[in-house]
Short mmCIF file of C-alpha atoms and ligand atoms in Angstrom, two decimals:
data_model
loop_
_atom_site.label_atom_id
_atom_site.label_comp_id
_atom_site.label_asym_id
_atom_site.label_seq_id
_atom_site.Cartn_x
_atom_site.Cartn_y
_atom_site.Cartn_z
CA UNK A 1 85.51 84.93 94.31
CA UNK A 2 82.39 82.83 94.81
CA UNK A 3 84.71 80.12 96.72
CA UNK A 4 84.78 82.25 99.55
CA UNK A 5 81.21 81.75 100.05
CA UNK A 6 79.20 78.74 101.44
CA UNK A 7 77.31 77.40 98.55
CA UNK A 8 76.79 73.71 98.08
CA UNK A 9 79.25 72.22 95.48
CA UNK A 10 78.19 69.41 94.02
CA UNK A 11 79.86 67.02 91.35
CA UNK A 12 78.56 64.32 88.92
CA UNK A 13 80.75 61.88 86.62
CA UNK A 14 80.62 58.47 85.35
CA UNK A 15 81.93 55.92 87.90
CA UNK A 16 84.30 54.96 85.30
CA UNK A 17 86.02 56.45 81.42
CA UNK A 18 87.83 53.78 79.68
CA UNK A 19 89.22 54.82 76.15
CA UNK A 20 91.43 53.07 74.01
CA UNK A 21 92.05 51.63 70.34
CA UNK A 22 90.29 47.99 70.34
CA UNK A 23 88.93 48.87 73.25
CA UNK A 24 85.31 47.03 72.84
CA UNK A 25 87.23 44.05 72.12
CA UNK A 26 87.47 44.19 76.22
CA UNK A 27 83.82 43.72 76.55
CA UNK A 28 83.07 41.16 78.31
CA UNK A 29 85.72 42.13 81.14
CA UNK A 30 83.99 44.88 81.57
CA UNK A 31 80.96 43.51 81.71
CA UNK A 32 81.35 41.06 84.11
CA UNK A 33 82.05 42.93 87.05
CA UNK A 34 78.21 43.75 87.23
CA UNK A 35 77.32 40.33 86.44
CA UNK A 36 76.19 37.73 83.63
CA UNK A 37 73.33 38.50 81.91
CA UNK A 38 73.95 41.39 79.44
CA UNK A 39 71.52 43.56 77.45
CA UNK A 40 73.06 45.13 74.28
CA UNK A 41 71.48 48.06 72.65
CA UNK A 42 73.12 48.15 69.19
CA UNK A 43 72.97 51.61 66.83
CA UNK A 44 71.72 49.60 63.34
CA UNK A 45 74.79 50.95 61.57
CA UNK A 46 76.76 48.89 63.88
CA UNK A 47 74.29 46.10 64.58
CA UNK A 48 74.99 42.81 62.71
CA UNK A 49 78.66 43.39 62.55
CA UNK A 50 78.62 43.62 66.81
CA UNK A 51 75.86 40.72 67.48
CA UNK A 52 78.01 38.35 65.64
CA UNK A 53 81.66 39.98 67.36
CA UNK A 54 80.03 39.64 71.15
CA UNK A 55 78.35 36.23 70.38
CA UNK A 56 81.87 35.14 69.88
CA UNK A 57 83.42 37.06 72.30
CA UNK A 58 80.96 35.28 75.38
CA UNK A 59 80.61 31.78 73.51
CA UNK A 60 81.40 29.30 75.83
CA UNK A 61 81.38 31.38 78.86
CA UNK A 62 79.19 31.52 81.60
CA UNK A 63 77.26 34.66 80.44
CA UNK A 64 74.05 35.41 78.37
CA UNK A 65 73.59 37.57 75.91
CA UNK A 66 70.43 39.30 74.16
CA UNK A 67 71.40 41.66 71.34
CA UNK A 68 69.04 43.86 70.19
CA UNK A 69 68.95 46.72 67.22
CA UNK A 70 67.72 50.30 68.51
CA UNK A 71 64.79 52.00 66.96
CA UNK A 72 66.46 55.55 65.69
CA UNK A 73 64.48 57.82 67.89
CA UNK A 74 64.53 58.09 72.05
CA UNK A 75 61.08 58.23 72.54
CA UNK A 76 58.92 56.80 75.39
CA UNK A 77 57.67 54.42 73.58
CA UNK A 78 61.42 53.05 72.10
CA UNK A 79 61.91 52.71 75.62
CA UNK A 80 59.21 50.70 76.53
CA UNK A 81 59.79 48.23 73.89
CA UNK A 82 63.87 47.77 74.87
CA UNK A 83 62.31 47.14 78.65
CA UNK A 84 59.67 44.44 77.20
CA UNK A 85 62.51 42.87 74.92
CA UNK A 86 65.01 42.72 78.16
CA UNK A 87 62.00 41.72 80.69
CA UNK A 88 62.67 37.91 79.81
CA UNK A 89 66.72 38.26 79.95
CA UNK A 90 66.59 40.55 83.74
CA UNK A 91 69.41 41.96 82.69
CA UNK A 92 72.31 42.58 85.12
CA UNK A 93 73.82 45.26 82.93
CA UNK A 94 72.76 47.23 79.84
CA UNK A 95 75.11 48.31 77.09
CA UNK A 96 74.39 50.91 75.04
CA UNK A 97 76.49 51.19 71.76
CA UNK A 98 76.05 53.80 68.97
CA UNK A 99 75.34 57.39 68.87
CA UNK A 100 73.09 60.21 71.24
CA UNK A 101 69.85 58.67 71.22
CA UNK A 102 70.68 55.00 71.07
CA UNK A 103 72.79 56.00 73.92
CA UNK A 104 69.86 57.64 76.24
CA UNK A 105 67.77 55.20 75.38
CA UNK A 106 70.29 52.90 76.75
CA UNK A 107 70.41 54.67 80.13
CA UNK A 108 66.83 55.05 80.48
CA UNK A 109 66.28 51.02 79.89
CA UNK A 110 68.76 50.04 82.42
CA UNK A 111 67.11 52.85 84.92
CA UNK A 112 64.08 51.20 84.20
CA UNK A 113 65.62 47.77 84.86
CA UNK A 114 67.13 48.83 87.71
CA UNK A 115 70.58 47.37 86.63
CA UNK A 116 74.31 49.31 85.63
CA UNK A 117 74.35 50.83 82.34
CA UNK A 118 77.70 50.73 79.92
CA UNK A 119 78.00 53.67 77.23
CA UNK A 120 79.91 53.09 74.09
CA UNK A 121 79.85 55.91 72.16
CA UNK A 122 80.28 55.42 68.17
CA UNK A 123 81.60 59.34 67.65
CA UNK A 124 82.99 62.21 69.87
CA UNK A 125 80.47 64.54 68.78
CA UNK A 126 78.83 65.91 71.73
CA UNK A 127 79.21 66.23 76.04
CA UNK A 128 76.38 64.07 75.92
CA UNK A 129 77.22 60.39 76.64
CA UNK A 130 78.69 61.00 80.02
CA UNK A 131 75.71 63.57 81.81
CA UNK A 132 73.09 61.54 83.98
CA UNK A 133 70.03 62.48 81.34
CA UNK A 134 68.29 61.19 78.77
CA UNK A 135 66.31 63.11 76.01
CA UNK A 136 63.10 62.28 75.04
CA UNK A 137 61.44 62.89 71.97
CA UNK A 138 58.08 62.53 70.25
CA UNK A 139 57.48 60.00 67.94
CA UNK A 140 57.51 62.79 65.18
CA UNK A 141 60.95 63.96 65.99
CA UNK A 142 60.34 66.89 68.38
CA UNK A 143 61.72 67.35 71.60
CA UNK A 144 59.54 66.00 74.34
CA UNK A 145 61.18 65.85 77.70
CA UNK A 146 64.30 65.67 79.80
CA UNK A 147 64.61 62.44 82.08
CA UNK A 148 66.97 63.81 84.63
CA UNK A 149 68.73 59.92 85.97
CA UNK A 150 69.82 59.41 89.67
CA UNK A 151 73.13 58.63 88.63
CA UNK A 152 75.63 58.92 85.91
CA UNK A 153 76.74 56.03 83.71
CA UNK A 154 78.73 53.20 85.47
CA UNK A 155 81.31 53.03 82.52
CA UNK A 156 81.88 55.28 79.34
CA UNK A 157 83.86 53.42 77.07
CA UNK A 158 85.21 54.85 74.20
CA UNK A 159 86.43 52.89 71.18
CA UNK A 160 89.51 54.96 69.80
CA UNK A 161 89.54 53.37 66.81
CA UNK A 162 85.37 53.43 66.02
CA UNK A 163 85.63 57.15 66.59
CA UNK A 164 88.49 57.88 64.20
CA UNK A 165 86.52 56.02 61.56
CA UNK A 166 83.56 57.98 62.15
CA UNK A 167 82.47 61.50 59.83
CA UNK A 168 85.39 63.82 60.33
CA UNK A 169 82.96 66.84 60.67
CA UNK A 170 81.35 64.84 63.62
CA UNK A 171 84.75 65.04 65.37
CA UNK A 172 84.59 68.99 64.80
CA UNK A 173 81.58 69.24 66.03
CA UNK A 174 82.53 67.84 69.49
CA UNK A 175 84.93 70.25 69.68
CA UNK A 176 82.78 73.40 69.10
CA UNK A 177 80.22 71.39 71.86
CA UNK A 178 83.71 71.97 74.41
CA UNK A 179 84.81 74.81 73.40
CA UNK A 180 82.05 76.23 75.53
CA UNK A 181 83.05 74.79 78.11
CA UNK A 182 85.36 76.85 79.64
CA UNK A 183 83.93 79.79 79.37
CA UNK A 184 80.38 78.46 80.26
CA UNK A 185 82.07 76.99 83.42
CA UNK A 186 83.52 80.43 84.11
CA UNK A 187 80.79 82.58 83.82
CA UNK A 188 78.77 80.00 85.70
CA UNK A 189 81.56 80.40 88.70
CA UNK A 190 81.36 84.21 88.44
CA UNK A 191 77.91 84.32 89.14
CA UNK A 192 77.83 81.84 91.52
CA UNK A 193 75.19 80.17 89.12
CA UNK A 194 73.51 76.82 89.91
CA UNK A 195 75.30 73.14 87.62
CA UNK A 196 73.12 70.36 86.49
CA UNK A 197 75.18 68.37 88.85
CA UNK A 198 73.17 70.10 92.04
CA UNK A 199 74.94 72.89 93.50
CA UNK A 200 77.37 75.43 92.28
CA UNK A 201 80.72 74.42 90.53
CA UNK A 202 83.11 73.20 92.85
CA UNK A 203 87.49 73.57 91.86
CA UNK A 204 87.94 70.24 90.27
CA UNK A 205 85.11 70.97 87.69
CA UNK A 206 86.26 74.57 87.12
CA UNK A 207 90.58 73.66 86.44
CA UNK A 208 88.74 70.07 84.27
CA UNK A 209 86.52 72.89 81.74
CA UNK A 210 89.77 74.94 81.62
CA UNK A 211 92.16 71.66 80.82
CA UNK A 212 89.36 71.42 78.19
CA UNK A 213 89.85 74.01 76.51
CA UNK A 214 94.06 73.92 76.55
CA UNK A 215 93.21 70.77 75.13
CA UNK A 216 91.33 71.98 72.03
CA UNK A 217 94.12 74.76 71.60
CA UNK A 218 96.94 72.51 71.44
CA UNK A 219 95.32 69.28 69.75
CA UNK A 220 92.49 70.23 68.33
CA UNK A 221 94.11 71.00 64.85
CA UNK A 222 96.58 68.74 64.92
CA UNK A 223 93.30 66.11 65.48
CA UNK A 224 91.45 67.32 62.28
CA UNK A 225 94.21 66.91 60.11
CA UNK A 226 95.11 63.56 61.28
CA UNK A 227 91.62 61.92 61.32
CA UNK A 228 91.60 63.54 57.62
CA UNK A 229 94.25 61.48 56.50
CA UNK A 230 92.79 58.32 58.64
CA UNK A 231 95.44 58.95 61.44
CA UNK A 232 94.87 57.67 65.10
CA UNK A 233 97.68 59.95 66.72
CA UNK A 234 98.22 60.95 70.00
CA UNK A 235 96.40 64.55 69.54
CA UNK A 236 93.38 62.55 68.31
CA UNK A 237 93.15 60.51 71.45
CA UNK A 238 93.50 64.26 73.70
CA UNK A 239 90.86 65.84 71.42
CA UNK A 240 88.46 62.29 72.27
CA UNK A 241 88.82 63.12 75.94
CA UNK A 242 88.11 66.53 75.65
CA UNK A 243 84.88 66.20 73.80
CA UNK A 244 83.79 63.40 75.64
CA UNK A 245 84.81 63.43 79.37
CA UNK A 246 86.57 67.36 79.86
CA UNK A 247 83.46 68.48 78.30
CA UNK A 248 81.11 66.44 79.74
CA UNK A 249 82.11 66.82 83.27
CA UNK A 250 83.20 70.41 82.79
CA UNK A 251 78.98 71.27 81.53
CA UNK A 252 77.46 68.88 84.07
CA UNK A 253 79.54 69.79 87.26
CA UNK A 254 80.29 73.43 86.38
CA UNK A 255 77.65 74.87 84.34
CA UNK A 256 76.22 76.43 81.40
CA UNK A 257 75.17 79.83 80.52
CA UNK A 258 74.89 81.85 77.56
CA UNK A 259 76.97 79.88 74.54
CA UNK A 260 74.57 76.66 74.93
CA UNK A 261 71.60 79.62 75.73
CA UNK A 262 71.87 80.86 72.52
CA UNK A 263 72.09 77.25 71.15
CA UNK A 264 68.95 76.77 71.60
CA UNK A 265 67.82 79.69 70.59
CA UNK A 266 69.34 79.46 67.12
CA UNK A 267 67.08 75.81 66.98
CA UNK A 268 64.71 77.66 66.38
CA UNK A 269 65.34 79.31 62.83
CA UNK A 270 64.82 76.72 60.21
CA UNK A 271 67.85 77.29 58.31
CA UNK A 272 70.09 75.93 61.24
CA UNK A 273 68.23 72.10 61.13
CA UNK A 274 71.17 70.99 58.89
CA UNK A 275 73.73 72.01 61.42
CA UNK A 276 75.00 69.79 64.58
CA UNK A 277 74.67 70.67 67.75
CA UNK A 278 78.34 71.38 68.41
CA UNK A 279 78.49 73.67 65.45
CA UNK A 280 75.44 75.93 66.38
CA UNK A 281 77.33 76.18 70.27
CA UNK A 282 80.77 76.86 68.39
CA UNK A 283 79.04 80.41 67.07
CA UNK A 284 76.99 80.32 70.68
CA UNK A 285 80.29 81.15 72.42
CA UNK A 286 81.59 83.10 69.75
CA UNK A 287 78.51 85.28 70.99
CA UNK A 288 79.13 84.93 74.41
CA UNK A 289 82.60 86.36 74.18
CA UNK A 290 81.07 89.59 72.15
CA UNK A 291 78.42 89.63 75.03
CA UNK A 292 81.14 89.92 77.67
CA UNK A 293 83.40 91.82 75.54
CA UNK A 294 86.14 89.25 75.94
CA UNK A 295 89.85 90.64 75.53
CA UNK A 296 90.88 90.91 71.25
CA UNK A 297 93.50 88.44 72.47
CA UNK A 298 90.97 85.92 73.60
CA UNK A 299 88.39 86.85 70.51
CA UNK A 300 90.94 85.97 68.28
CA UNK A 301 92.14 82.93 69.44
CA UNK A 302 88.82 81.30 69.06
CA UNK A 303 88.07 82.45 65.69
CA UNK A 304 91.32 81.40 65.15
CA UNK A 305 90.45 78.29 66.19
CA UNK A 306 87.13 77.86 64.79
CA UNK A 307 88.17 79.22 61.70
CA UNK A 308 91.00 76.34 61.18
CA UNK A 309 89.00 73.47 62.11
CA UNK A 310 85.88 74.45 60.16
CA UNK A 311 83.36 75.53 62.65
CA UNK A 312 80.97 78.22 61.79
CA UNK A 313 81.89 81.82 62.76
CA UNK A 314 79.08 83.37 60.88
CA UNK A 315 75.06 83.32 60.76
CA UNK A 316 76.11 82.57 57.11
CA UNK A 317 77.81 79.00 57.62
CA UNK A 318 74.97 78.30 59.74
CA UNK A 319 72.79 78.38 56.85
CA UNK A 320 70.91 81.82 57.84
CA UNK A 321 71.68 83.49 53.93
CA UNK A 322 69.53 86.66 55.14
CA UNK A 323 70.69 88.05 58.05
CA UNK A 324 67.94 90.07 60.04
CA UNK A 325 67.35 91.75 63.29
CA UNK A 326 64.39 90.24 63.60
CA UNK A 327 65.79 86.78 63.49
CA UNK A 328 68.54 87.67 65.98
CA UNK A 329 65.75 88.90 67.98
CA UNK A 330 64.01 85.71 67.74
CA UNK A 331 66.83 83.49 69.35
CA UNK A 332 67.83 86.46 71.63
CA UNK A 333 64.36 86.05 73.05
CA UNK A 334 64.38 82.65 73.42
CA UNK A 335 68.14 82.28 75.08
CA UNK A 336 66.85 84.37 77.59
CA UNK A 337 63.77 82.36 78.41
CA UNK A 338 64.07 82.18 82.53
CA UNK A 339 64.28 78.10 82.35
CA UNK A 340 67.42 78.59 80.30
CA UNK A 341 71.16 79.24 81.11
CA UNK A 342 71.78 82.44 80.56
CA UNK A 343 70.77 83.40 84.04
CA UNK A 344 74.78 82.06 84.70
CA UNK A 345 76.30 84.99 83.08
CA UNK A 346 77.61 87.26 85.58
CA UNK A 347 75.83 90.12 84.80
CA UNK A 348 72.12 91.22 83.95
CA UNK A 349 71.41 90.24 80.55
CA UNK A 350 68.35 91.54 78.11
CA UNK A 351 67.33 89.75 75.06
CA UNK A 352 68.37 92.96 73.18
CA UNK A 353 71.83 92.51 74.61
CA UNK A 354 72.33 89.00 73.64
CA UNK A 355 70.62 90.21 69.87
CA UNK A 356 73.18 92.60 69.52
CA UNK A 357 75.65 89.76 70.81
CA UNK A 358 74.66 87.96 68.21
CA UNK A 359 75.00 89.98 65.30
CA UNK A 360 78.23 91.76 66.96
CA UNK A 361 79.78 87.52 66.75
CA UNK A 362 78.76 87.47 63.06
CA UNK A 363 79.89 90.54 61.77
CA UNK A 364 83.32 89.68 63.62
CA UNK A 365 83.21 86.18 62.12
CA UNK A 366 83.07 88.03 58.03
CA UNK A 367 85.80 90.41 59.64
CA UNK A 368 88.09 87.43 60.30
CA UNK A 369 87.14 85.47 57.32
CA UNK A 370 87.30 88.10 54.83
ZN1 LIG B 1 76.39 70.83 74.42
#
């Protein structure tokens, strides 16, 4: 319906995905198409063993290397000190490897640089690594700012084989971040609602959210149960693409509305800190599809789904033990907040709406599960 008007579409994605087992081993290929003097920003988990792997993978070529161990928080000031320790090198690419925030920080270094930026993402937990943004936070660990980047990553480059060793529940979590997607991306569409990427959702975005979340129907178990038993199959490989790329370009090119809304309203009750991100979003759509009285058909299939791979479909498994009105209130209130997304669902929502969502989702969620 809203392709018959004359919005402006717009579309953001990183020039290039790369995934594949062993696939970091290709580094310095990769690298050197922007050049040879590269900047690695290593997660500390990761750090010694991948200094000593990249000093052997560039010795004796015509490249220089500085490797350098990230902080553990994006902050302005992390930033600052990855600039000053790649001022001497003038970098002609920056590689970021690890997880969320050594990841932004990597992008906001090489925008500061001036120079390509290469994301290697250590799990599949989140749409995060491929958006053109960076979040900052203060040195005490609270959010600070968004620093919205002219451009998207030159190359995403997923390790197959890092991310099948990583936390199982990590995994999950990146699927509950795209199972949003879809219906994020749709709403967003109906209402003819505005994408990070500029403009409103154009068709590729749209039928990219959707392949997302066929994706997560056919693989997603399949995925779990294979990375449980240390498996690397095929459906594992789909479900990395979904969370990573589907996901990412699906939110950033087509939208989001009430599901990662009511996210960030949940952040706000203590006894959701514990969970991850994807996992509060999993019981965000859940909420969504109560709000827009989604078909029993379609209800079921994603508590189906949640409810098989272990993401929350209760207040309860997100660690809120007393249920209250006035809690639901509290995140209703703050979903609705006019800089947020829910201004992409279709219709006219009210905080008591989206409260009533939200308890609607859980009590549906005990249904299922009892
Ligand atoms: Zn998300």
């Amino acid at each position: 319906m809203s392709m018959l008007q004359h919005s402006t579409r717009a579309w953001g994605s990183p020039s290039r995905y790369i995934q594949g087992r062993y696939e970091l081993e290709n580094m310095k290929t990769h690298t050197e198409v922007y050049g040879r003097r590269v900047f690695f920003l290593i997660d500390v988990f990761f750090f010694a063993d991948y200094k000593k792997r990249f000093e052997a993978l560039y010795a004796g070529s015509d490249s220089q290397i500085q490797c350098e161990q990230f902080g553990g928080q994006c902050t302005e000031e992390e930033i600052l000190r990855c600039t000053g320790l790649a001022k001497a090198l003038n970098p002609d690419v920056v590689v970021g490897i690890g997880g969320g925030k050594t990841l932004d920080t990597a992008k906001a270094t090489a925008y500061f640089m001036g120079c390509p930026v290469v994301i290697c993402p250590t799990i599949a937990s989140s749409d995060a690594p491929c958006r053109a943004l960076s979040v900052l936070y203060t040195d005490d660990g609270q959010f600070d700012r968004y620093l919205f980047l002219p451009a998207n990553p030159n190359i995403v480059l997923m390790d197959t084989t890092v991310i099948a060793a990583s936390p199982v529940r990590l995994t999950v979590s990146g699927m509950g971040d795209a199972l949003a997607t879809y219906f994020e991306a749709q709403a967003t569409h109906d209402a003819d609602g505005a994408t990070c990427a500029g403009g409103t959702g154009g068709l590729a975005a749209l039928q990219l959210a959707r392949l997302c979340y066929d994706t997560l129907m056919e693989d997603g178990v399949k995925a779990k149960v294979a990375l449980e038993a240390g498996a690397l199959t095929p459906a594992v490989e789909h479900i990395i693409e979904a969370n990573t790329l589907l996901s990412g370009i699906g939110f950033e090119s087509s939208g989001l509305a009430a599901a990662h809304a009511i996210h960030n309203g949940l952040t706000l009750l203590p006894e959701c800190h514990g969970m991850y991100h994807g996992e509060k979003v999993a019981f965000g759509t859940l909420a969504q599809l109560v709000l827009a009285n989604a078909s029993t058909e379609q209800l079921e299939e994603v508590l189906g789904f949640c409810i098989e791979v272990g993401l929350p479909v209760t207040l309860g498994e997100l660690g809120v033990d007393e249920v209250t009105r006035e809690k639901a209130m509290i995140v209703a209130k703050a979903a609705c907040a006019p800089d947020d997304t829910m201004g992409n669902m279709p219709f006219d929502v009210t905080p008591e709406m989206v409260a009533d969502a939200i308890l609607g989702a859980d009590a549906l969620g005990h249904y299922y599960l009892d």
